[in-house]
Coordinates of C-alpha atoms and ligand atoms in Angstrom, one line a residue:
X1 CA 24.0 -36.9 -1.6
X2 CA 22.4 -34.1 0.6
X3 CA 19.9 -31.7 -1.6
X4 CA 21.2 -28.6 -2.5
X5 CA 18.6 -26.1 -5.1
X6 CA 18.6 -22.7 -5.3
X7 CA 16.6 -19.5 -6.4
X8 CA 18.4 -17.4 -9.2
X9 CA 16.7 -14.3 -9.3
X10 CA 17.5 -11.5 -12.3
X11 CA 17.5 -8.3 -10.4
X12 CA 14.9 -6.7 -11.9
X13 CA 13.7 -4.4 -9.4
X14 CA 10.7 -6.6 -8.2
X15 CA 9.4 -10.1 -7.2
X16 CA 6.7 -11.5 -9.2
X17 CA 5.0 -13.6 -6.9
X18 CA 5.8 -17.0 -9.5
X19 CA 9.1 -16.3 -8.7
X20 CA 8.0 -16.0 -4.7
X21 CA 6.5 -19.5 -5.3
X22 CA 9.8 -20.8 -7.1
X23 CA 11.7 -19.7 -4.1
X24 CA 9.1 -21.5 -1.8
X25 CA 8.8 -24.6 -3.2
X26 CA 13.3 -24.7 -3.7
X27 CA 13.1 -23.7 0.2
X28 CA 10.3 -26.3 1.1
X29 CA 12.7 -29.3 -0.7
X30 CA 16.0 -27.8 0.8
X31 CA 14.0 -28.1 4.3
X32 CA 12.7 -31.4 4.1
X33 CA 15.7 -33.1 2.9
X34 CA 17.7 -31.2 5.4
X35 CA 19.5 -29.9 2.4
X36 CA 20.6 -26.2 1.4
X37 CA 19.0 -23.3 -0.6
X38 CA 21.3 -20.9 -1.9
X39 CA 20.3 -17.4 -3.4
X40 CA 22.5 -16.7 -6.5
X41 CA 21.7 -13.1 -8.2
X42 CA 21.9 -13.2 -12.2
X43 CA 22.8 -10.4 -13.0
X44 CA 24.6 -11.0 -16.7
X45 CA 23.0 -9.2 -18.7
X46 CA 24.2 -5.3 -17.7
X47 CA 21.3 -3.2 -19.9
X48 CA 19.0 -5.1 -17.5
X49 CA 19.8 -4.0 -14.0
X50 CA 18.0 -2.0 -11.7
X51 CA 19.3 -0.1 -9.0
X52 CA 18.3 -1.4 -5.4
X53 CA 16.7 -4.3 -6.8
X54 CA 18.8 -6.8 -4.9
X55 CA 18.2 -4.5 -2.0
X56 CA 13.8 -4.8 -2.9
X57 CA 14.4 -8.9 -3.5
X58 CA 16.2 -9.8 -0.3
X59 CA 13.6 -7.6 1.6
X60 CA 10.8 -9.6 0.0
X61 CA 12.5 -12.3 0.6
X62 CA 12.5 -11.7 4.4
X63 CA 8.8 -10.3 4.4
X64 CA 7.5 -13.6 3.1
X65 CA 10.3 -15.7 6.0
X66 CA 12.1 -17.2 3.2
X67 CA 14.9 -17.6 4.1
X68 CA 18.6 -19.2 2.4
X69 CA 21.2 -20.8 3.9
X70 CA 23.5 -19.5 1.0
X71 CA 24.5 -16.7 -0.9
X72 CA 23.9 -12.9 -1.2
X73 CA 22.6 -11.7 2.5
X74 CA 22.0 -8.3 3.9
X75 CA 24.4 -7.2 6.6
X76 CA 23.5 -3.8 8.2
X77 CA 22.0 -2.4 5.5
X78 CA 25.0 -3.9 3.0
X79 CA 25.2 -6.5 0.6
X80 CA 27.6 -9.2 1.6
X81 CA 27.4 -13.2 0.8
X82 CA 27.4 -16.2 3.1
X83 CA 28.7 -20.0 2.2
X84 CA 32.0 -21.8 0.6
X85 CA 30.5 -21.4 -2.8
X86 CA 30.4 -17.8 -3.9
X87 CA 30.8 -15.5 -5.4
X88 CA 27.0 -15.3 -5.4
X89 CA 26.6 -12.7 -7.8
X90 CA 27.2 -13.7 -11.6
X91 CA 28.9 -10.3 -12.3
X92 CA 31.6 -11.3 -9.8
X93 CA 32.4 -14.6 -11.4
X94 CA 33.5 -13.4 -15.2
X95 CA 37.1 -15.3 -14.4
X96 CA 35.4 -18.3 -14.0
X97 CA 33.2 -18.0 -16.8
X98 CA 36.4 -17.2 -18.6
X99 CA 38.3 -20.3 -17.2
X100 CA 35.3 -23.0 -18.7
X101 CA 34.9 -21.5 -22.1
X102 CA 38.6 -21.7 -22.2
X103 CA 38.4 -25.3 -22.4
X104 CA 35.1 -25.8 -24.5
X105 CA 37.1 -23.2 -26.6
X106 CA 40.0 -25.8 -26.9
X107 CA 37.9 -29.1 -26.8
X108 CA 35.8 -27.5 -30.5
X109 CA 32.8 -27.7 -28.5
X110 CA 32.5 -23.3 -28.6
X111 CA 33.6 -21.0 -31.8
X112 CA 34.2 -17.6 -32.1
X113 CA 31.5 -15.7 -34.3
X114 CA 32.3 -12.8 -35.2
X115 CA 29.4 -12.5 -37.6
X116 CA 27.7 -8.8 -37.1
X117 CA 24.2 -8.0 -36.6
X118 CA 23.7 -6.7 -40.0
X119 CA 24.0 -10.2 -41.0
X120 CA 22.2 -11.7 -38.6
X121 CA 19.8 -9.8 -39.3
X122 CA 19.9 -10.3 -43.4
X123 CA 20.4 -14.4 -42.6
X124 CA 16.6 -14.7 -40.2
X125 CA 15.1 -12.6 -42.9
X126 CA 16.2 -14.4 -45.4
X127 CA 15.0 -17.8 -43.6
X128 CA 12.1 -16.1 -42.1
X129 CA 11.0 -15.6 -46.0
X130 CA 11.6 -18.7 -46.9
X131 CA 9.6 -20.1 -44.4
X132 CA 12.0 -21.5 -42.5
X133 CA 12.7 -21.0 -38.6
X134 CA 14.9 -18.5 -37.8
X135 CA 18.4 -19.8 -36.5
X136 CA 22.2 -19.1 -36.9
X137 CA 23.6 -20.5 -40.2
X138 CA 26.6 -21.6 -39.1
X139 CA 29.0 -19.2 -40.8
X140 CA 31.6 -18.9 -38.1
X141 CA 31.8 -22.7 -37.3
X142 CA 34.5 -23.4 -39.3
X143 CA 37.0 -21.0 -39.0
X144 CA 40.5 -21.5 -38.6
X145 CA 42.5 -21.1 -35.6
X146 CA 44.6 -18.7 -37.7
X147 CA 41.7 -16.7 -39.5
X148 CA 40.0 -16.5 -35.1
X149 CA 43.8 -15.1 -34.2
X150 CA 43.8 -12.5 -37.1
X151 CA 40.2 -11.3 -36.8
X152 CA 40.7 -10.6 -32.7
X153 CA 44.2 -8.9 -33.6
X154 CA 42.2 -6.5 -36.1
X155 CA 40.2 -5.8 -33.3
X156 CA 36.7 -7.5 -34.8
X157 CA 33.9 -8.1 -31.9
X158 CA 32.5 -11.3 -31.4
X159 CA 30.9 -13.2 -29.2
X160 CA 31.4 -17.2 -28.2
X161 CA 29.3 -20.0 -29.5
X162 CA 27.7 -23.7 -28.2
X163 CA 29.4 -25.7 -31.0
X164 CA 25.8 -27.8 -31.3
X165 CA 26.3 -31.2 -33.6
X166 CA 24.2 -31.8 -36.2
X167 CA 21.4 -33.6 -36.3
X168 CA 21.6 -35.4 -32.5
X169 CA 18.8 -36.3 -30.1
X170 CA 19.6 -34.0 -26.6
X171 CA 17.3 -36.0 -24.4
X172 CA 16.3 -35.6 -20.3
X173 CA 13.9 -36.3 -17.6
X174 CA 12.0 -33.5 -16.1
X175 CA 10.8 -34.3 -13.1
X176 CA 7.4 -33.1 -13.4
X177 CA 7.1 -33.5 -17.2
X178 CA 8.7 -36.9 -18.1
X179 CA 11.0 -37.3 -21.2
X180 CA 12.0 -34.3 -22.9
X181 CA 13.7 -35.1 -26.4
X182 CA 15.0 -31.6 -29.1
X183 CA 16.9 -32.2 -32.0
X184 CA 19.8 -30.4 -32.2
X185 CA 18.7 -29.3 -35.7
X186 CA 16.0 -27.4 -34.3
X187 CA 18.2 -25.2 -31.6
X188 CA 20.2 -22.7 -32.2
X189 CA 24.6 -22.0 -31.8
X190 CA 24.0 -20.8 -28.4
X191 CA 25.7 -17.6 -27.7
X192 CA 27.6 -18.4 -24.5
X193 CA 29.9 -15.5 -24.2
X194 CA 28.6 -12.0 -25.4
X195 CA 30.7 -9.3 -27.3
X196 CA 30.8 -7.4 -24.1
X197 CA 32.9 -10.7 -22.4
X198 CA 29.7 -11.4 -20.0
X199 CA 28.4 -15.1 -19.8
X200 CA 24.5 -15.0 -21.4
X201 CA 22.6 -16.8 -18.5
X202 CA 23.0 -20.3 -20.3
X203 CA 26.1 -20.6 -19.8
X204 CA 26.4 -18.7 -16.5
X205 CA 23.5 -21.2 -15.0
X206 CA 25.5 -24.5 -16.1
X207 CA 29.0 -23.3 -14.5
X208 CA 27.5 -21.8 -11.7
X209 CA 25.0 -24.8 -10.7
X210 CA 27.6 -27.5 -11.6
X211 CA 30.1 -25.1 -9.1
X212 CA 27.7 -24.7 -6.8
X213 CA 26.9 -28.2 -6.6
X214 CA 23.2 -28.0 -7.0
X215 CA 21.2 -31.4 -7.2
X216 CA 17.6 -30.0 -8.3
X217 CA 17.0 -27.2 -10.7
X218 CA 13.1 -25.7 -9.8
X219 CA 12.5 -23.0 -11.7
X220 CA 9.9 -21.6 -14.1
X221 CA 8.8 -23.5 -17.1
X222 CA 9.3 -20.5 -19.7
X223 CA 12.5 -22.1 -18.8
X224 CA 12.2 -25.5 -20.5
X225 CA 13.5 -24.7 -24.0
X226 CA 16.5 -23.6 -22.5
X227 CA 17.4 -26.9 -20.7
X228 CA 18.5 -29.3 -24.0
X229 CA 20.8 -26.7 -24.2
X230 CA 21.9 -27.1 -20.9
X231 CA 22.3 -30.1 -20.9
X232 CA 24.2 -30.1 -24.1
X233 CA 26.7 -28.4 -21.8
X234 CA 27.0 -30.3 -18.9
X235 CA 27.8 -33.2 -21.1
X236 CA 30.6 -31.7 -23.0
X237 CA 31.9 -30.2 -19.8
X238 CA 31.8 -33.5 -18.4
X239 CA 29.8 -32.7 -15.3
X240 CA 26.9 -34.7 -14.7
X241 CA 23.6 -32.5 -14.8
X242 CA 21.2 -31.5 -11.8
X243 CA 17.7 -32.7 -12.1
X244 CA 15.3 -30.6 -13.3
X245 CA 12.1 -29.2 -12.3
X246 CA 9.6 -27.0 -14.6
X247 CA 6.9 -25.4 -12.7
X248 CA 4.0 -24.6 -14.4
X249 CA 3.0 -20.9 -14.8
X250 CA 0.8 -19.2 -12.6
X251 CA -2.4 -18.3 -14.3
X252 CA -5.4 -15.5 -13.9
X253 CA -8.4 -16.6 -14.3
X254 CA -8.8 -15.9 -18.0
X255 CA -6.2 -18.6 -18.3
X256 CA -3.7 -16.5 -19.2
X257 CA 0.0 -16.1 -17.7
X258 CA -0.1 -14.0 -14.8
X259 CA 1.0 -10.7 -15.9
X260 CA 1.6 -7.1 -14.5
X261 CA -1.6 -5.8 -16.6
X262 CA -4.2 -7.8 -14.0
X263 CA -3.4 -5.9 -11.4
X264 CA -0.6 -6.5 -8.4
X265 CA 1.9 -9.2 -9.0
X266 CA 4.8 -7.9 -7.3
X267 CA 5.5 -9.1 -3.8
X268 CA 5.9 -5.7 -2.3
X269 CA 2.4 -4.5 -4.1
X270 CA 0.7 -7.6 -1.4
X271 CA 2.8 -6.4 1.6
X272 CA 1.8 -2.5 1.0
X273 CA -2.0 -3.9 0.9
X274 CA -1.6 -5.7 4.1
X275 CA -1.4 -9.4 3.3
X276 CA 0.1 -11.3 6.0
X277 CA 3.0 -13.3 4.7
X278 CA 2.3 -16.7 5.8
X279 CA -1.4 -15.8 4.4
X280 CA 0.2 -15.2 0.9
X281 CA 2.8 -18.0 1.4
X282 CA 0.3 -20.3 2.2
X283 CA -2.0 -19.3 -0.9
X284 CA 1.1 -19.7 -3.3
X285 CA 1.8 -23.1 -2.2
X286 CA -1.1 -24.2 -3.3
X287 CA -1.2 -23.2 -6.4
X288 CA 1.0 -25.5 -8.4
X289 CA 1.2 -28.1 -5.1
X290 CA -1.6 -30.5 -3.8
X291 CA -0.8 -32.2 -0.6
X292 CA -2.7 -35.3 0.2
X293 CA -5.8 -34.2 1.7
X294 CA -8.4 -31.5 1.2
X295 CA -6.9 -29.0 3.3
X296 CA -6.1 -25.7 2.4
X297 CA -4.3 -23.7 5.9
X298 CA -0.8 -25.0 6.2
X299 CA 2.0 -22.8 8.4
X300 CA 5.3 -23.2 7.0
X301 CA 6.3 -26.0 9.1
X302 CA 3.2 -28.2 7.2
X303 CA 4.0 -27.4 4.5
X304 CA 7.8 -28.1 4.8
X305 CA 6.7 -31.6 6.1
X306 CA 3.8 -32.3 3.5
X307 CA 5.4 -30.9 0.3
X308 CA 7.0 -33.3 -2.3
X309 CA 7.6 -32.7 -6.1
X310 CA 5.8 -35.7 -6.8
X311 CA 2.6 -33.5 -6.0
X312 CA 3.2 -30.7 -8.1
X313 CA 1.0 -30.7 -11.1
X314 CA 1.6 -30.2 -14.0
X315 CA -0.7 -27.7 -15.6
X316 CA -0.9 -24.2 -14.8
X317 CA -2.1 -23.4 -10.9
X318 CA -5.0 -20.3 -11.3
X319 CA -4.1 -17.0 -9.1
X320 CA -7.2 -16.4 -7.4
X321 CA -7.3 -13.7 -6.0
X322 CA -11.2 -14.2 -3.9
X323 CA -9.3 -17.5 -2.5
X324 CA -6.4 -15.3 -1.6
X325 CA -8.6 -12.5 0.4
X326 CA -10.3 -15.5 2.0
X327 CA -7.3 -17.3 3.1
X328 CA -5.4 -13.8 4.2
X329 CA -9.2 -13.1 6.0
X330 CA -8.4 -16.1 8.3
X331 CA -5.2 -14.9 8.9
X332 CA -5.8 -11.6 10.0
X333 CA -8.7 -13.3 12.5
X334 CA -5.9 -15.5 14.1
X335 CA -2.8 -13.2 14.0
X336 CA -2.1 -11.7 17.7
X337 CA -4.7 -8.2 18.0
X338 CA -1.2 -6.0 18.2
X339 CA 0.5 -7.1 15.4
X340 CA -2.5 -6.2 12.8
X341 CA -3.2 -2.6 14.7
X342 CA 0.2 -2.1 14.0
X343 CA -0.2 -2.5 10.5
X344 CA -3.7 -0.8 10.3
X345 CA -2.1 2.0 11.8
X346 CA 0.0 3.9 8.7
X347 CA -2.8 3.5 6.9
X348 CA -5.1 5.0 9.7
X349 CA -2.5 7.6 9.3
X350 CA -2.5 8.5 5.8
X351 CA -6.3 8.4 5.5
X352 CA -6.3 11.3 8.2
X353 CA -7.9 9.4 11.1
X354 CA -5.6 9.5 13.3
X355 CA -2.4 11.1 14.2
X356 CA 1.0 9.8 14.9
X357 CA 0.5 10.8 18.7
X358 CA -3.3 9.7 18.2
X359 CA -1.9 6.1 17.6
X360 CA 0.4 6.2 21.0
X361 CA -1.9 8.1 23.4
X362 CA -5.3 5.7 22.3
X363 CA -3.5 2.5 21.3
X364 CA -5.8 0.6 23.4
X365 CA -8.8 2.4 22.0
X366 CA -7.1 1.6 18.2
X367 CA -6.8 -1.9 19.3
X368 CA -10.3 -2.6 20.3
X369 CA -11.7 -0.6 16.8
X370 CA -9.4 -3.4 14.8
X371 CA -10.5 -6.3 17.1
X372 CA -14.1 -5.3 16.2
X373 CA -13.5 -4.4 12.7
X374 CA -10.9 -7.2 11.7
X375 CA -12.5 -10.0 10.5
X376 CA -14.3 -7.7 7.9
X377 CA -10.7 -7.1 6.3
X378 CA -9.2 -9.0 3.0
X379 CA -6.2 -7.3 3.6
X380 CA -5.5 -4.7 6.4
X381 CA -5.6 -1.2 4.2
X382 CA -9.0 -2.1 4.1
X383 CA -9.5 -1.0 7.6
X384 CA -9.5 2.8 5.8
X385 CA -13.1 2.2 4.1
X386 CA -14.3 0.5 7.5
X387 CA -13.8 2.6 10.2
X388 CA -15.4 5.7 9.2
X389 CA -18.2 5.0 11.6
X390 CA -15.8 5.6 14.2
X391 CA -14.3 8.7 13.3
X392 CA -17.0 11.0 10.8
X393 CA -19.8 12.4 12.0
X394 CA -22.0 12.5 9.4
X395 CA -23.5 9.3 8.7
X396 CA -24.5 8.6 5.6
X397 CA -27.5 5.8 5.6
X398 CA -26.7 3.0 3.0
X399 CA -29.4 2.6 0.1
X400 CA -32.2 -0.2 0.7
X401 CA -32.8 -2.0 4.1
X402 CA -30.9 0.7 6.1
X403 CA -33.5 3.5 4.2
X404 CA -36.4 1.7 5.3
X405 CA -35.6 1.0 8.7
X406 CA -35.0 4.6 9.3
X407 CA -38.8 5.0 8.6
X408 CA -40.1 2.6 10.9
X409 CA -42.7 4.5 12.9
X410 CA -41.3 3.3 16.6
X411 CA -37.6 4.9 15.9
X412 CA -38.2 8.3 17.0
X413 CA -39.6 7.2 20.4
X414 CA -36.6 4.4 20.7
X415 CA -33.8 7.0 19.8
X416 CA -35.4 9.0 22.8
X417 CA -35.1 6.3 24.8
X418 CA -31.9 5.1 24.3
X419 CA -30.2 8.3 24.7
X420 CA -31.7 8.8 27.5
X421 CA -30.3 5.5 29.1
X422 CA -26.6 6.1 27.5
X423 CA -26.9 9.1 29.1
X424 CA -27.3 8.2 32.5
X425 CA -25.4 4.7 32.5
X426 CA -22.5 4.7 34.9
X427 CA -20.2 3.4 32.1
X428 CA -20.4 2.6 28.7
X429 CA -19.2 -0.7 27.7
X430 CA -20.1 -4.2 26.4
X431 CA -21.9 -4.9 29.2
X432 CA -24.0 -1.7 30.3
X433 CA -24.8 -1.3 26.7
X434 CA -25.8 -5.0 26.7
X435 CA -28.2 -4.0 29.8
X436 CA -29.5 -1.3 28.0
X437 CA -31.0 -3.4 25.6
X438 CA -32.6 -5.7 28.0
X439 CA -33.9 -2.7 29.3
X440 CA -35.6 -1.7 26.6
X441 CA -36.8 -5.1 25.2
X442 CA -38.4 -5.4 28.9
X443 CA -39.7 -1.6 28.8
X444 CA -40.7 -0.8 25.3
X445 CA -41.3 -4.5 23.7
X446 CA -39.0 -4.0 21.3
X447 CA -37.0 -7.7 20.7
X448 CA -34.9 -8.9 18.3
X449 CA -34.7 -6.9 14.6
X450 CA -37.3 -4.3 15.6
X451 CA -34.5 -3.2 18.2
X452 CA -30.8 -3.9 17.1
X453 CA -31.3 -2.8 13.6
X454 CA -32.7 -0.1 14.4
X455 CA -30.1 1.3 16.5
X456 CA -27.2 0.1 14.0
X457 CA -28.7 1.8 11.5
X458 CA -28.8 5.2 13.7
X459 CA -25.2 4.9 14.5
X460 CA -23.3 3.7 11.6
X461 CA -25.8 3.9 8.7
X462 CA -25.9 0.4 7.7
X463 CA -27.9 -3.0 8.5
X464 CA -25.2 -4.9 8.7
X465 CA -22.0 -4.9 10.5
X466 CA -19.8 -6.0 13.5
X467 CA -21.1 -6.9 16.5
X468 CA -23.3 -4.2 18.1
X469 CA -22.5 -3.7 21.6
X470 CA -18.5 -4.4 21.0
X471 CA -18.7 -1.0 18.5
X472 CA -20.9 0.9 20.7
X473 CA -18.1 0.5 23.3
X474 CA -15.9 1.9 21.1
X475 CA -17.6 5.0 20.2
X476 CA -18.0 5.9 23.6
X477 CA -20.7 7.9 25.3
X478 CA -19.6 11.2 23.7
X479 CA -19.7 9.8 20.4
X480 CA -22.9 7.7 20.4
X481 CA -24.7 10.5 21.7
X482 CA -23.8 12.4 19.0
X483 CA -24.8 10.3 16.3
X484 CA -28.2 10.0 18.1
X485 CA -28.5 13.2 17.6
X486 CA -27.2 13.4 14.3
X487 CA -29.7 11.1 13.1
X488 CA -33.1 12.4 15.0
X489 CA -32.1 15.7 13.0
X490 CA -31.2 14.6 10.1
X491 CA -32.2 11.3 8.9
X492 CA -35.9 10.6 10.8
Ligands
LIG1 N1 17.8 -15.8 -13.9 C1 16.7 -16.6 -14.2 C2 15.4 -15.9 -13.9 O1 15.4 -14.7 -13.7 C3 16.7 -17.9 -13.5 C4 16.4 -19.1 -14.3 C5 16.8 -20.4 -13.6 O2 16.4 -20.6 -12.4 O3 17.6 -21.1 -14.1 O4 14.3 -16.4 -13.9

């Protein structure tokens, strides 16, 4: 039996990046087994959607190159499906919904309740109070087919109920976390159908899986207490169940579920920063996933070949964000020079920098400021707080070492020098500039930190930074000048 898993999204107008990683690791299996990953939208639960969140998910989808063989796709700017399975999208499948619960309907294995919330309210208060756990009572269970017929001819709402025995061991293997066994007594009547004739997700996810043939389950583990249930239903719908696959929850580093309030966890919030994809792909993985040895860099294709579910743990993977930074860090550093100046360059944009025409007419100058400036960057919107040396002319010395090398006594004199030598050089780049400091270390005397700090400090205001002569080609005679002169009047 070929694999077949999928990634069953609620539209809810963003990716959290668990779900990013539950998509991954359903694509990584589908991969490796030659199998298929389908994307099914859930969308059953109408006071829930949000407009152009399918729209937001496939496009995060395709940022981060995930993607599925099946389901709801993106055709010139419409939504459309592909495969022999669909429809994709729950809200299109309410006949088929309608069809199953039909039979449970007629096996006794699903009631009508047409109980209202007034009383379910009164009933979990009641229980609440008396200590007990708050759960259906069973009032509708029992109702006649007759006393059903007259109630829905009076025009009563109600919804459809799992018919749950009483007191019966639901028990299955999760791959990751062994035997699961829950006493019926301690799970709800499942609401299967709601009042507004939409499946609730526990249903939906049974028919649809079981309909869409689905051999592996892989989803989150808030998940888990769900699944008796589940599986309560494939057995009385006679299909045989899926296996299934809780992944642990991705954690801060408090300990605590990843969450909106510690900052970005939507997909989209990583691409605007300027994460590579494969940088944040990668990262994810790993977090939840272990592969045999101690690396950490994988491409896509590693990761499809090394990645099993034996490996995944099964206690909660920490988000850390300084690993991230690192790992997107080394990223930036390999990824082709154009394709990160083309990112850096709305952002050069919106901080002012540049212009639109700026970016066409000196592309190549752009290109050499982010191939000096880039492996500085976590992610490339840092490039904004970076480049200023290349486009202010004030410069502003940083506190400490930069402060007291500006006092050195032999600065004035070198200054003059130098100047005078960028002045007169034929051309200014890596190697002139390079000769210029030969120059003056054969000349003057000046070697090693008495002369390059110096100089970096004059022209950019700090001690430390990228490599000397490679920015002083990118200022440019004009601009070094300058900022000689800048500093002789104003900082020495
Ligand atoms: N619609 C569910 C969600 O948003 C999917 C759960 C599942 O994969 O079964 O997470």
């Amino acid at each position: 039996m070929s694999v077949r898993v999928r990634f069953a999204p609620s539209p809810t107008g963003f990716v959290h990046i668990g779900s990013l990683r539950t998509a991954l690791y359903n694509y990584l299996l589908a991969r490796k087994h030659n199998g298929k990953y389908v994307l099914r939208i859930e969308d059953t639960d109408q006071t829930r959607l949000v407009e152009g969140a399918i729209e937001n998910l496939l496009d995060s989808m395709e940022w981060a190159g995930i993607p599925h063989d099946e389901g709801v796709v993106m055709e010139n700017g419409v939504i459309t499906e592909k495969g022999e399975y669909g429809p994709y999208i729950q809200s299109n499948r309410l006949d088929i919904y309608h069809k199953h619960i039909k039979a449970l309907l007629e096996t006794g294995d699903a009631y009508h309740c047409f109980c209202s919330k007034e009383r379910l309210d009164e009933v979990r208060e009641k229980q609440r109070a008396a200590g007990q756990t708050a759960k259906y009572d069973g009032h509708c269970r029992e109702l006649t087919k007759e006393e059903v017929q007259k109630n829905i001819e009076a025009g009563m709402p109600y919804v459809i109920r799992l018919k749950l025995p009483e007191n019966t061991d639901i028990v299955f293997d999760d791959v990751i976390r062994g035997r699961v066994v829950v006493n019926t007594d301690e799970i709800d009547d499942q609401v299967l159908i709601k009042s507004d004739g939409f499946p609730t997700y526990h249903f939906a996810v049974v028919v649809d899986d079981h309909l869409m043939k689905i051999t592996h389950v892989i989803r989150g583990e808030e998940w888990l207490p769900s699944t008796p249930k589940h599986v309560y239903l494939y057995q009385v719908l006679g299909w045989e169940a899926p296996k299934f696959v809780h992944l642990s929850n991705i954690l801060n580093t408090d300990k605590k579920k990843l969450s909106k309030r510690h900052g970005d966890v939507a997909v989209e919030d990583f691409a605007k920063k300027g994460y590579l994809p494969e940088a944040l792909v990668n990262f994810i993985a790993l977090i939840g996933w272990s592969p045999e040895d101690a690396r950490e860099i994988f491409s896509m294709e590693e990761l499809i070949s090394e990645f099993s579910l034996e490996r995944v743990s099964r206690s909660g993977g920490v988000f850390d964000v300084n690993k991230l930074n690192w790992m997107n860090n080394h990223y930036i550093q390999k990824a082709d020079i154009g394709r990160i100046t083309k990112m850096a360059i709305p952002h050069l944009i919106k901080a002012g920098y540049i212009t639109e025409k700026d970016a066409e007419e000196r592309y190549e100058w752009l290109e050499d400021m982010v191939l000096a400036i880039r492996e500085r960057l976590d992610y490339v919107s840092q490039i904004v707080d970076k480049v200023d040396i290349f486009f202010k002319d004030e410069i502003v010395p940083d506190e400490g070492e930069a402060m007291e090398i500006l006092k050195l006594e032999h600065i004035p004199h070198l200054l003059d020098v130098l100047h005078e030598k960028i002045s007169n050089a034929e051309t200014i780049d890596i190697a002139s500039i390079k000769k210029i400091f030969k120059e003056i270390q054969k000349e003057e005397g000046y070697k090693g930190p008495k002369l390059f700090k110096p100089i970096r400090v004059a022209l950019t205001g700090s001690a430390q930074g990228p490599d000397l002569p490679l920015i002083m080609q990118i200022m440019g005679r004009e601009n070094l000048l300058s900022r000689i002169e800048y500093t002789q009047k104003n900082l020495i």
